[in-house]
Short mmCIF file of C-alpha atoms in Angstrom, two decimals:
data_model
loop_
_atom_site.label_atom_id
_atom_site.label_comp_id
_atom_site.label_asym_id
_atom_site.label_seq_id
_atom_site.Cartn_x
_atom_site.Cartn_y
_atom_site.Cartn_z
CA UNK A 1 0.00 0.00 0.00
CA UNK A 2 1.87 3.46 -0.85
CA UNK A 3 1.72 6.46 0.68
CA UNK A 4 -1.10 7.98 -1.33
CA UNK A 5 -3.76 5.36 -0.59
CA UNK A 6 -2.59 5.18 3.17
CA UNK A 7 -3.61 8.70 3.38
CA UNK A 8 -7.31 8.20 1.50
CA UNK A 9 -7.94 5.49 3.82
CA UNK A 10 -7.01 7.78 6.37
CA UNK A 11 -9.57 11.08 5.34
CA UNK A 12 -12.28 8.16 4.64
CA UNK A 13 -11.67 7.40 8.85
CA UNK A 14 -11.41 10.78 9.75
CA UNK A 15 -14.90 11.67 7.68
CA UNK A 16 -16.51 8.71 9.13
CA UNK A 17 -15.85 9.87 12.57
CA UNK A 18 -17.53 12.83 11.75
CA UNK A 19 -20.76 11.45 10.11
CA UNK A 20 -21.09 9.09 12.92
CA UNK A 21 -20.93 11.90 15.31
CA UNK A 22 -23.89 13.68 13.91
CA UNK A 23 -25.61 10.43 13.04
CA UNK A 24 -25.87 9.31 16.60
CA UNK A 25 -26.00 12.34 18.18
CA UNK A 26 -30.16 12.88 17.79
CA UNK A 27 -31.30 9.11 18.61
CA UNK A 28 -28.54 8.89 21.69
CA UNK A 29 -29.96 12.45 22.98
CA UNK A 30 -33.77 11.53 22.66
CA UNK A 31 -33.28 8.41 24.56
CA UNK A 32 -31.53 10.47 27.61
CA UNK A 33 -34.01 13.40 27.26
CA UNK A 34 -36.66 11.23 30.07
CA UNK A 35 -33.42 11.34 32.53
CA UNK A 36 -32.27 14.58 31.60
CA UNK A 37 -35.57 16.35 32.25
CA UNK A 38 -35.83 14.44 35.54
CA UNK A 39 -32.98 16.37 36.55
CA UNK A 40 -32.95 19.41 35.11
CA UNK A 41 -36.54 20.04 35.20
CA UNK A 42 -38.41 22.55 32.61
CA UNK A 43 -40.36 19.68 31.01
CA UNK A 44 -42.01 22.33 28.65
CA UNK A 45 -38.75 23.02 26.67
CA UNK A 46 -38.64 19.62 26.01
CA UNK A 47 -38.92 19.28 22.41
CA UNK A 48 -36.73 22.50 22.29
CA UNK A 49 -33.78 20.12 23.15
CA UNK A 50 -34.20 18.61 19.99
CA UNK A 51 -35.95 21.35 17.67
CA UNK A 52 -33.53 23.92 18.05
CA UNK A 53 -30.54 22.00 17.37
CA UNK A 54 -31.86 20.93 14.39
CA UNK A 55 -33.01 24.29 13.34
CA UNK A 56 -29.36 25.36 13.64
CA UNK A 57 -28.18 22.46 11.05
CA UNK A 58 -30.75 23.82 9.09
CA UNK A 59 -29.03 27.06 9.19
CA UNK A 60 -26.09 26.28 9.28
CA UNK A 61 -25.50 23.93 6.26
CA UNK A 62 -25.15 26.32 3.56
CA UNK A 63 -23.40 28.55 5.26
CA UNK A 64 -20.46 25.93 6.29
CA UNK A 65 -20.55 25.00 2.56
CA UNK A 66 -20.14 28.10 0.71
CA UNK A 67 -17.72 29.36 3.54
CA UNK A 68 -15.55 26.25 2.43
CA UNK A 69 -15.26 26.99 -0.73
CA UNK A 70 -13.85 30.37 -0.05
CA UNK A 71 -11.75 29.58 2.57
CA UNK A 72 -11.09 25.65 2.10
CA UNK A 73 -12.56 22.37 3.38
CA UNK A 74 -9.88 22.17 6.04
CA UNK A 75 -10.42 25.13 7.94
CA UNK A 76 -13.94 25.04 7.85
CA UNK A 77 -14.15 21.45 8.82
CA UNK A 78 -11.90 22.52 11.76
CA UNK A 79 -13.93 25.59 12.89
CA UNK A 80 -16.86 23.29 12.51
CA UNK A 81 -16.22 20.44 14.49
CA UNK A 82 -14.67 22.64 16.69
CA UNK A 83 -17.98 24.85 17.52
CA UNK A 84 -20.14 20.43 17.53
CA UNK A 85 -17.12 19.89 20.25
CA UNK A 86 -17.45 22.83 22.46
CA UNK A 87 -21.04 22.85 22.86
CA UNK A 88 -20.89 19.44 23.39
CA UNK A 89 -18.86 20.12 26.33
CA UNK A 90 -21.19 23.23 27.81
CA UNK A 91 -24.46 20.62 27.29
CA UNK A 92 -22.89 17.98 29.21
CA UNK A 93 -21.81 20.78 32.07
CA UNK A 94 -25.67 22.35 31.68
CA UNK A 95 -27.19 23.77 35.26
CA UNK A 96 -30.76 24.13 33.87
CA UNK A 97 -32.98 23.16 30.67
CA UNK A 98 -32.56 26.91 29.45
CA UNK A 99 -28.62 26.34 29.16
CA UNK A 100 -29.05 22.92 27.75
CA UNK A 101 -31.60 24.59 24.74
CA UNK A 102 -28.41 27.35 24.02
CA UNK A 103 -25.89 25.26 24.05
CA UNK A 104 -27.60 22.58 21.67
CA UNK A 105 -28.34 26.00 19.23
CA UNK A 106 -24.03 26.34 19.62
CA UNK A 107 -23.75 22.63 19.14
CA UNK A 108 -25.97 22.29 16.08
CA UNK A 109 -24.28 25.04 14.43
CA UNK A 110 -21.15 23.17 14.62
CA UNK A 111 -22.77 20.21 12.92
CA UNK A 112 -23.96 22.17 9.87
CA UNK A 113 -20.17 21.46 8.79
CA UNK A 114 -20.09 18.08 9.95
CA UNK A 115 -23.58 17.38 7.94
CA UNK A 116 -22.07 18.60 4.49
CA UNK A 117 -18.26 19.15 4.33
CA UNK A 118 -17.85 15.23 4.87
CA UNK A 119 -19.56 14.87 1.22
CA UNK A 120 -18.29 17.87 0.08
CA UNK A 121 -14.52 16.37 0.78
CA UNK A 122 -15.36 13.40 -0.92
CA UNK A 123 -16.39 14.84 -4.21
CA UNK A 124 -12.89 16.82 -4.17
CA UNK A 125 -10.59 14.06 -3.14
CA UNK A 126 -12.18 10.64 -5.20
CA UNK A 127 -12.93 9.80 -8.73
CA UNK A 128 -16.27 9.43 -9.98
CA UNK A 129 -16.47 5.92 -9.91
CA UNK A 130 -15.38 5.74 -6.09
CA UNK A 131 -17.52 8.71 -4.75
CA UNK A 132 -20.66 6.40 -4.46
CA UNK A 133 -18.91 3.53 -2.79
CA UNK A 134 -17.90 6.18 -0.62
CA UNK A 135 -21.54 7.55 -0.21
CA UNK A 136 -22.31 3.51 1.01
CA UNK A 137 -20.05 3.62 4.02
CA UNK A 138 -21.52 6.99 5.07
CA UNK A 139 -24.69 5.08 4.41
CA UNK A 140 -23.76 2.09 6.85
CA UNK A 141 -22.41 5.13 9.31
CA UNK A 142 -26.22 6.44 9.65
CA UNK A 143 -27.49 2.77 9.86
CA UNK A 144 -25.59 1.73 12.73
CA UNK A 145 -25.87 5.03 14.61
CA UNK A 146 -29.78 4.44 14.29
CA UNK A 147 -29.22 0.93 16.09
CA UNK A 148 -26.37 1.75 17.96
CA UNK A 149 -27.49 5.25 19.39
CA UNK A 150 -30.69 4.25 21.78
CA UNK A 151 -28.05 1.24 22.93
CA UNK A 152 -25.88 3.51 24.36
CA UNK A 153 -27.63 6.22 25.22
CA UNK A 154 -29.35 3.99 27.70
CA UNK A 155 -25.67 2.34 29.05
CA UNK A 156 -24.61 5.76 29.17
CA UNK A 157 -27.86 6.80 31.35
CA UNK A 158 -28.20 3.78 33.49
CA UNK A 159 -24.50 3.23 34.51
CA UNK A 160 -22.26 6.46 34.39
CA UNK A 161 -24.63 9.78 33.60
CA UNK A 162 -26.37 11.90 30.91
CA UNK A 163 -23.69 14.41 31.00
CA UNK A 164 -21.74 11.77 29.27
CA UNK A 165 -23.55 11.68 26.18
CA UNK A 166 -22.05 14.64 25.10
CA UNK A 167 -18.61 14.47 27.17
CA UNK A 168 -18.17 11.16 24.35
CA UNK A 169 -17.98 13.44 21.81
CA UNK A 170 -14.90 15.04 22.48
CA UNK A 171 -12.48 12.26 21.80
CA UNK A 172 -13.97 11.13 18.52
CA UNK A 173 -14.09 14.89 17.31
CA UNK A 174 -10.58 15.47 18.38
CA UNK A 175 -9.30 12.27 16.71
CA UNK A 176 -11.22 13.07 13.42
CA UNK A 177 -9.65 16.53 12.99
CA UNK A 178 -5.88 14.90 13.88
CA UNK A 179 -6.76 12.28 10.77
CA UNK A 180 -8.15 15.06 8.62
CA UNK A 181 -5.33 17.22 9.01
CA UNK A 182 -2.60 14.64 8.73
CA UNK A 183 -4.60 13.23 5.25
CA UNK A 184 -5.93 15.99 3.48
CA UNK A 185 -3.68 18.46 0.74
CA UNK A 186 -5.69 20.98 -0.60
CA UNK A 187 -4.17 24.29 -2.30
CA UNK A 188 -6.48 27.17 -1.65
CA UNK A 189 -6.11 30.53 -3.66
CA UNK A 190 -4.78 33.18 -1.35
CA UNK A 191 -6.94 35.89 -1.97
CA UNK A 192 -9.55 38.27 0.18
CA UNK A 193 -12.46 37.20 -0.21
CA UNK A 194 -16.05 39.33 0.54
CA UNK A 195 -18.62 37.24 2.66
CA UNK A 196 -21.97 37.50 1.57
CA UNK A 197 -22.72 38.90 5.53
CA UNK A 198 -26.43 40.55 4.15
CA UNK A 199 -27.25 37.11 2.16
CA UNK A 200 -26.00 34.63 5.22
CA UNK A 201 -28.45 37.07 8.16
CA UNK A 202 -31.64 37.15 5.84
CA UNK A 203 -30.93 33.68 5.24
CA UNK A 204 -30.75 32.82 8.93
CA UNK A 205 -33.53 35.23 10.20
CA UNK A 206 -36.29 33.62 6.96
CA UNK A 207 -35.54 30.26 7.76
CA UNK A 208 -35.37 30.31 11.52
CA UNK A 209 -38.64 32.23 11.23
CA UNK A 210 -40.19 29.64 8.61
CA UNK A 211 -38.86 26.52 11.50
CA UNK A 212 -40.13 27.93 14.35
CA UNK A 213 -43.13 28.83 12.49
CA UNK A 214 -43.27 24.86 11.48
CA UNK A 215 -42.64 23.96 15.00
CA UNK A 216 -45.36 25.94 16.57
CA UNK A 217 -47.95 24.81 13.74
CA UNK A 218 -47.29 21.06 14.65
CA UNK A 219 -47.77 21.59 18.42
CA UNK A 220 -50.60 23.84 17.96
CA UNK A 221 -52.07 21.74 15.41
CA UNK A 222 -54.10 25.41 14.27
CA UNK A 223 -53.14 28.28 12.34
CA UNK A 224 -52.50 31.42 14.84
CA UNK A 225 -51.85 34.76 14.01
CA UNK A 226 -48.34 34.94 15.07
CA UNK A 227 -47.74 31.61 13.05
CA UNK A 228 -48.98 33.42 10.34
CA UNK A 229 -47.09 36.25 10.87
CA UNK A 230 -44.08 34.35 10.94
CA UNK A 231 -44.41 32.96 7.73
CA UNK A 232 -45.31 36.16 6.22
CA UNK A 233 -41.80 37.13 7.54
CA UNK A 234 -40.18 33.96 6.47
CA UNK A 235 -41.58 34.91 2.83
CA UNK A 236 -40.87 38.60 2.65
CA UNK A 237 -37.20 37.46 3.71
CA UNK A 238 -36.60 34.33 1.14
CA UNK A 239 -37.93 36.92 -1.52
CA UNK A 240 -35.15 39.66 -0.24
CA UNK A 241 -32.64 36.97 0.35
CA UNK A 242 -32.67 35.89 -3.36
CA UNK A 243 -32.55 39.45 -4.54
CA UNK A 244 -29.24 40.05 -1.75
CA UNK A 245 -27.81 36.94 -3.54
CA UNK A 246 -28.96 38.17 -7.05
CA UNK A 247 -26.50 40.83 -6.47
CA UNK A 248 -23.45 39.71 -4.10
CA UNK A 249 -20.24 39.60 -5.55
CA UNK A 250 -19.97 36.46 -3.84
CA UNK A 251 -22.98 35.27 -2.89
CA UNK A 252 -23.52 32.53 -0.12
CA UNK A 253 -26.01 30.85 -2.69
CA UNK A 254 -24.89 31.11 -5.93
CA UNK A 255 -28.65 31.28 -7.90
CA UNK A 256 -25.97 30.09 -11.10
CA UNK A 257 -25.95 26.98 -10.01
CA UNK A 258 -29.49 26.44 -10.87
CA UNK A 259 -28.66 26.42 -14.45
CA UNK A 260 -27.09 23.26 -14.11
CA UNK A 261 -29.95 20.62 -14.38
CA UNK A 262 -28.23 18.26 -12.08
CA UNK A 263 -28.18 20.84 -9.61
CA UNK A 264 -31.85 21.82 -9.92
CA UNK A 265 -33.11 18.21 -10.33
CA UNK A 266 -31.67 17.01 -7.46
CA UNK A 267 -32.18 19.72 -5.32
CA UNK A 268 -35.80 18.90 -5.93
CA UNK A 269 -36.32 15.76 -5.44
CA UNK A 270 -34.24 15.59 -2.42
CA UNK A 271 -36.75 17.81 -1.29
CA UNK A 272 -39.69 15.31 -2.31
CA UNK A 273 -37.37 12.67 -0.68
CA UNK A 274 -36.63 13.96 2.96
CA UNK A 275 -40.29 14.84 2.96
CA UNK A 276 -40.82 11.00 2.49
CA UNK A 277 -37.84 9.61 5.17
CA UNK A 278 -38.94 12.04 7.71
CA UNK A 279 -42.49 10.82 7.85
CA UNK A 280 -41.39 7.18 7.28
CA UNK A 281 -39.59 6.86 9.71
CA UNK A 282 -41.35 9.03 12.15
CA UNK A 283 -44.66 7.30 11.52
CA UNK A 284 -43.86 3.61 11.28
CA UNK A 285 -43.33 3.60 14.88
CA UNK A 286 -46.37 5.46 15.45
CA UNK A 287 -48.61 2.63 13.72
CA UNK A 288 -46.42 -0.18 15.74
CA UNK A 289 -47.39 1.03 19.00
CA UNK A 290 -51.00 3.23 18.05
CA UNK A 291 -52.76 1.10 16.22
CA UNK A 292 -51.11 -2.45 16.49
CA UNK A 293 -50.53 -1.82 20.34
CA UNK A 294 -47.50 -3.26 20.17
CA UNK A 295 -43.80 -2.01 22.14
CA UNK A 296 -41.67 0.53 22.00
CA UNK A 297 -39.10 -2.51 21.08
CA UNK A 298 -41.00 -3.61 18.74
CA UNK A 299 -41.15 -0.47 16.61
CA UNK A 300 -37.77 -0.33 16.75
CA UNK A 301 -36.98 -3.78 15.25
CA UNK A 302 -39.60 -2.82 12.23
CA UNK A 303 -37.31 -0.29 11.01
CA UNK A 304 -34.04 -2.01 11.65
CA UNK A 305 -34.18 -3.63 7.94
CA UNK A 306 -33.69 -0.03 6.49
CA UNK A 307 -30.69 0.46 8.03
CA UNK A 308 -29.36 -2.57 6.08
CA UNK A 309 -30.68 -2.40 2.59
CA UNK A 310 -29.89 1.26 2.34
CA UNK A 311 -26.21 0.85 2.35
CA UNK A 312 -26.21 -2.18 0.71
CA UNK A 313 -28.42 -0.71 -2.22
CA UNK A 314 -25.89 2.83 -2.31
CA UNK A 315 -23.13 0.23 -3.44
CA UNK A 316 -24.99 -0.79 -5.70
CA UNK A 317 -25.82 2.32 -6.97
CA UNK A 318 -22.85 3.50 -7.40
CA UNK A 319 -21.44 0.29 -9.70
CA UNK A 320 -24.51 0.98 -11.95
CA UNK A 321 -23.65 4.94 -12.15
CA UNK A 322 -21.17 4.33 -14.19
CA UNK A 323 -22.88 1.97 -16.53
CA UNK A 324 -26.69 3.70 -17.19
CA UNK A 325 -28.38 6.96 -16.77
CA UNK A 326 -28.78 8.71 -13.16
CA UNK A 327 -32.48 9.29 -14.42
CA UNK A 328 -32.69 5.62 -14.63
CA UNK A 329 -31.49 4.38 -11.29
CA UNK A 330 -33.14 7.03 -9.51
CA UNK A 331 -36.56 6.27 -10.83
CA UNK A 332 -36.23 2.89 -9.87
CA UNK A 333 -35.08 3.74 -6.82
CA UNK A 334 -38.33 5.90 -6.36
CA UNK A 335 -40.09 3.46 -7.71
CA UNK A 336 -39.30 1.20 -5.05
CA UNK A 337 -39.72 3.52 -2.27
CA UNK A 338 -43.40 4.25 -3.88
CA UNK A 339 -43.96 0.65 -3.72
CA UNK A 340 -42.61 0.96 -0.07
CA UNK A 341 -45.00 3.41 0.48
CA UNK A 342 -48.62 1.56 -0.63
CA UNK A 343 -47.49 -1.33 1.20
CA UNK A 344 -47.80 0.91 4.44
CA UNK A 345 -51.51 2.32 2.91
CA UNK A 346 -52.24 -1.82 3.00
CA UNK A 347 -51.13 -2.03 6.86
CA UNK A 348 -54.33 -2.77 9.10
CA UNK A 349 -54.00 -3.76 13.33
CA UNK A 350 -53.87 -7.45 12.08
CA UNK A 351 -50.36 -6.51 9.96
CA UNK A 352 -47.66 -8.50 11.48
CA UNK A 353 -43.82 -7.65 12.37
CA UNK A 354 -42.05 -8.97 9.64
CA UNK A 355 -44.42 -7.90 7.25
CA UNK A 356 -43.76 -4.54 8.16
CA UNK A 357 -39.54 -5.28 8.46
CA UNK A 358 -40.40 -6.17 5.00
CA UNK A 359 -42.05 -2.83 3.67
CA UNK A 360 -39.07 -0.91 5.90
CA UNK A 361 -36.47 -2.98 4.40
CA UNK A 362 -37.87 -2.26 0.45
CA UNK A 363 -38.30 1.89 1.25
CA UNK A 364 -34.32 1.67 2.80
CA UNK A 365 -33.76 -0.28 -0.67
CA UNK A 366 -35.13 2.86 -2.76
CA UNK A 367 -33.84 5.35 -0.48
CA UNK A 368 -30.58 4.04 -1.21
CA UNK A 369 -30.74 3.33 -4.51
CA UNK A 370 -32.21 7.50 -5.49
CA UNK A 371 -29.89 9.34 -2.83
CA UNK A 372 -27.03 7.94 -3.35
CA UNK A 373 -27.23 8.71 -7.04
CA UNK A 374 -28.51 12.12 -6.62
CA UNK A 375 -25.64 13.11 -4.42
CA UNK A 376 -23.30 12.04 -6.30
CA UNK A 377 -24.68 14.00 -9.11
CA UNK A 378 -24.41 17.14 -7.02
CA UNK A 379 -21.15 16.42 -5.96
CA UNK A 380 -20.16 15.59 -9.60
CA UNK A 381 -21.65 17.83 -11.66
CA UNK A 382 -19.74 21.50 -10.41
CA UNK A 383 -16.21 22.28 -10.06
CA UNK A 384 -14.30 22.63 -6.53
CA UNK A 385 -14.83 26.30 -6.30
CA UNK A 386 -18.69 25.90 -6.15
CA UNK A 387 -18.59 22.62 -4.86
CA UNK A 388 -19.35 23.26 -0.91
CA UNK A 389 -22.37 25.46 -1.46
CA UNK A 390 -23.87 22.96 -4.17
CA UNK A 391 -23.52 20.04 -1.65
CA UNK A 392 -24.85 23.06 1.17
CA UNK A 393 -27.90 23.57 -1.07
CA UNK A 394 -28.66 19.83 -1.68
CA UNK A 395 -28.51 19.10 2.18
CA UNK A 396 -30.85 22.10 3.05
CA UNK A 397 -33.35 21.10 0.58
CA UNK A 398 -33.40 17.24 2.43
CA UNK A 399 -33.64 18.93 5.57
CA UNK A 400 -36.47 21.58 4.63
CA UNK A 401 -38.36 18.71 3.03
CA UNK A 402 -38.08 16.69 6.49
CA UNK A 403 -39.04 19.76 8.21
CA UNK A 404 -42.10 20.69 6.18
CA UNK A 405 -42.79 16.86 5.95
CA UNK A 406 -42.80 16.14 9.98
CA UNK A 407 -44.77 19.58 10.32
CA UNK A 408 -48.03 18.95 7.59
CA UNK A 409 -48.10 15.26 8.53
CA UNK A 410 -48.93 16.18 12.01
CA UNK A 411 -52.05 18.40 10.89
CA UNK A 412 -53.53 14.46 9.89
CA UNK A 413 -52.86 13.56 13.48
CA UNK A 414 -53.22 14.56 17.09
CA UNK A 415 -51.74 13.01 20.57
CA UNK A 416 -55.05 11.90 21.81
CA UNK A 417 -55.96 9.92 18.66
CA UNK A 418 -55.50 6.19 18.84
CA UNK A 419 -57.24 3.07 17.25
CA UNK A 420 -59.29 3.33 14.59
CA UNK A 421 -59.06 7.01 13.89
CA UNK A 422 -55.17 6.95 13.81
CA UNK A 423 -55.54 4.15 11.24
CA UNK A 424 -57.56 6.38 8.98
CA UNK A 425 -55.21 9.28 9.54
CA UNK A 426 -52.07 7.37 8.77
CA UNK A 427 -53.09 5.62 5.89
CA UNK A 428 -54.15 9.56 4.62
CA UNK A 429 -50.81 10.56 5.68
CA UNK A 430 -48.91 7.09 4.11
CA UNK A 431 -51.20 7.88 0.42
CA UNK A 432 -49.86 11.43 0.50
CA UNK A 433 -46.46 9.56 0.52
CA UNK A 434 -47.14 7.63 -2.28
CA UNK A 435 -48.50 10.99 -4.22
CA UNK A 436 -45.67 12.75 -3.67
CA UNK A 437 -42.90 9.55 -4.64
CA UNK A 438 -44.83 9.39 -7.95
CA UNK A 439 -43.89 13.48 -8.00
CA UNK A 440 -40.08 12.43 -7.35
CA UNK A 441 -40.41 9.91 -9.91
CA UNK A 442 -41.37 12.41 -12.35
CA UNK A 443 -38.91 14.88 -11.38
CA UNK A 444 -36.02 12.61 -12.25
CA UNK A 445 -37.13 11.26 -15.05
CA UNK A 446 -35.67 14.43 -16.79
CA UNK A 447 -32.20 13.32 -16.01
CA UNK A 448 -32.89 10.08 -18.70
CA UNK A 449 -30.41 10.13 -20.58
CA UNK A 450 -28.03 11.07 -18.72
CA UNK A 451 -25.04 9.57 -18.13
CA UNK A 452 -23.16 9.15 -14.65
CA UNK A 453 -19.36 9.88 -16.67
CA UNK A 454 -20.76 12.78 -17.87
CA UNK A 455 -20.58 13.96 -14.44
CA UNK A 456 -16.95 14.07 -14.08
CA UNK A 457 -16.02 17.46 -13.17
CA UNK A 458 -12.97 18.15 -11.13
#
């Protein structure tokens, strides 16, 4: 093995580290949040825990990614993990629910870089052909964080103590940036650059408004006036953002990067997509325990087979990228996930367990099949200098459509609704699925055609 390869295998480790940091980090925190709030009290800023450090990914995303590209992956990736690793440290050391809710805002804004520079990196450092075998270990990263995070999080709880949750973090983080910096050459032009500080505050200020907004409506389960009022701000300040960024010299979202139909179909359906996954996987569980009346466990072991197939079909995806069109693997993929998707309309109280580890395990099939390919065709289809804010784009469309998805699903449903009438309003919600994969389907059908080499930009 020479030198060269030593070193890949070496930034594959260190970005690993980082995926699995963020991967974990929201299942091992909900299952500590029961012990947490029994000793930190403030039970109503429960959700907050989770919401706002989410929102601040959210946020955060395209910001890390654009900033990379002016500044380098490196340094970003450094200030990044950095910002995940201190507030890490201040949640573990957290007095009171109030200083656990800022310091999971500082934390989250820390993972925005950890979220996209990972898959940014790749696309600069591997060939074509090797960027979606690389997209199947991140893959496998997220599937056994999903198993492996409620595991720990309740050793962590039961035998040492919350604040150790986050304490973890530190050596992994430290250890990834060590590997990072000791693997990764990159040769950054030395010049002053002029950050887009107008574009990146109306950015942050729309979308935090449009989130909250979101997060409000689904507890609410109404339309207020100050939700509405929120909105109205969050579309009065999308509408000035893209005007800001219409006109920035360099502009945290280039709008040029929408003339590349890759770009635009991708960003789209990804979209469409994280819609879907969020409500999956939010709302099998829901049926396991609602309407079948079966365990917390037991929900948990019906969506264990999509943690398998969905690395196992990103491989695959990316050995038949190179062969066929991306529109052609990513409709099947679709395809697959739609046929995921009226499987769970067929579900009744009488549907057993591995009949639904079945319909989990085909959705994690087209998932991985459709998102592998699209991200590769982000990644792939725009040179390094535009790279990190194309990859920042792509990742705050998924997370948008998960947002929006998690927030109109709920309007179906309500806490107090069991039996019967949460069978009716899941199967509305699970139809609406299907509705909208048939929409994703369409979407990338205008990539036919379209052939993964063609996608080999440096």
């Amino acid at each position: 093995m020479n030198s060269e390869e030593t070193k890949q295998k070496t930034l594959v480790f260190a970005l690993l580290i980082a995926t699995f940091l963020t991967a974990i980090e929201g299942t091992i925190v909900s299952t500590a949040m029961p012990k947490i709030v029994e000793d930190l009290g403030g039970s109503e800023l429960y959700t907050w825990v989770i919401s706002v450090y989410l929102l601040a990914i959210v946020v955060s995303t395209p910001v890390f990614g654009k900033l990379a590209d002016l500044y380098g992956r490196k340094i970003m990736f450094t200030i990044g993990v950095s910002i995940f690793l201190a507030g890490s440290m201040l949640s573990g050391l957290s007095q009171s629910m109030e200083q656990l809710v800022l310091f999971r805002l500082i934390q989250g804004i820390g993972a925005g870089a950890l979220t996209t520079l990972p898959f940014t990196i790749i696309g600069d450092v591997f060939t074509f052909e090797l960027r979606a075998k690389m997209q199947g270990w991140m893959s496998s990263v997220w599937g056994i964080a999903g198993i492996a995070g409620p595991l720990a999080g309740g050793f962590i709880v039961d035998t040492i103590s919350w604040h150790w949750i986050f304490y973890m973090n530190l050596p992994f983080g430290i250890i990834s940036l060590f590997l990072l910096w000791a693997s990764l050459k990159e040769n950054v032009e030395k010049k002053k650059h002029k950050i887009d500080y107008a574009g990146i505050f109306t950015f942050a200020v729309s979308i935090t408004a449009f989130l909250y907004a979101l997060t409000l409506l689904k507890e609410q389960n109404q339309m207020t006036s100050g939700i509405l009022s929120l909105m109205i701000l969050a579309v009065i300040g999308i509408g000035l953002f893209l005007w800001i960024e219409s006109k920035a010299k360099e502009p945290m979202l280039p709008l040029s990067l929408f003339k590349n139909r890759f770009i635009t179909i991708s960003t789209i359906a990804g979209f469409l997509l994280g819609f879907i996954l969020v409500t999956v996987t939010f709302y099998i569980p829901l049926w396991v325990q609602g309407v079948t009346g079966l365990n917390a466990t037991l929900s948990g072991v019906t969506m264990l087979p999509m943690s398998i197939t969905w690395p196992v079909a990103a491989v695959l995806s990316g050995k038949l990228l190179a062969k066929t069109s991306i529109g052609r693997i990513t409709i099947v993929g679709i395809t697959v996930i739609a046929a995921g998707c009226i499987g769970l309309v067929s579900f009744n109280e009488n549907t057993t367990v591995p009949l639904m580890m079945a319909v989990t395990a085909i959705i994690g099939f087209g998932f991985g099949l459709s998102l592998t390919a699209f991200t590769v065709a982000v990644q792939s289809a725009v040179e390094w200098k535009v790279r990190g804010a194309a990859m920042g784009t792509f990742n705050l469309m998924r997370n948008l459509g998960q947002s929006i998805g998690i927030a109109v699903s709920g309007l179906w449903l309500s806490d107090q609704l069991r039996g019967y009438a949460l069978e009716i309003s899941l199967h509305t919600v699970f139809t609406i699925l299907v509705v909208l994969a048939v929409c994703a389907a369409a979407v990338a059908g205008m990539l036919l055609g379209e052939k993964g080499k063609q996608l080999s930009v440096s």
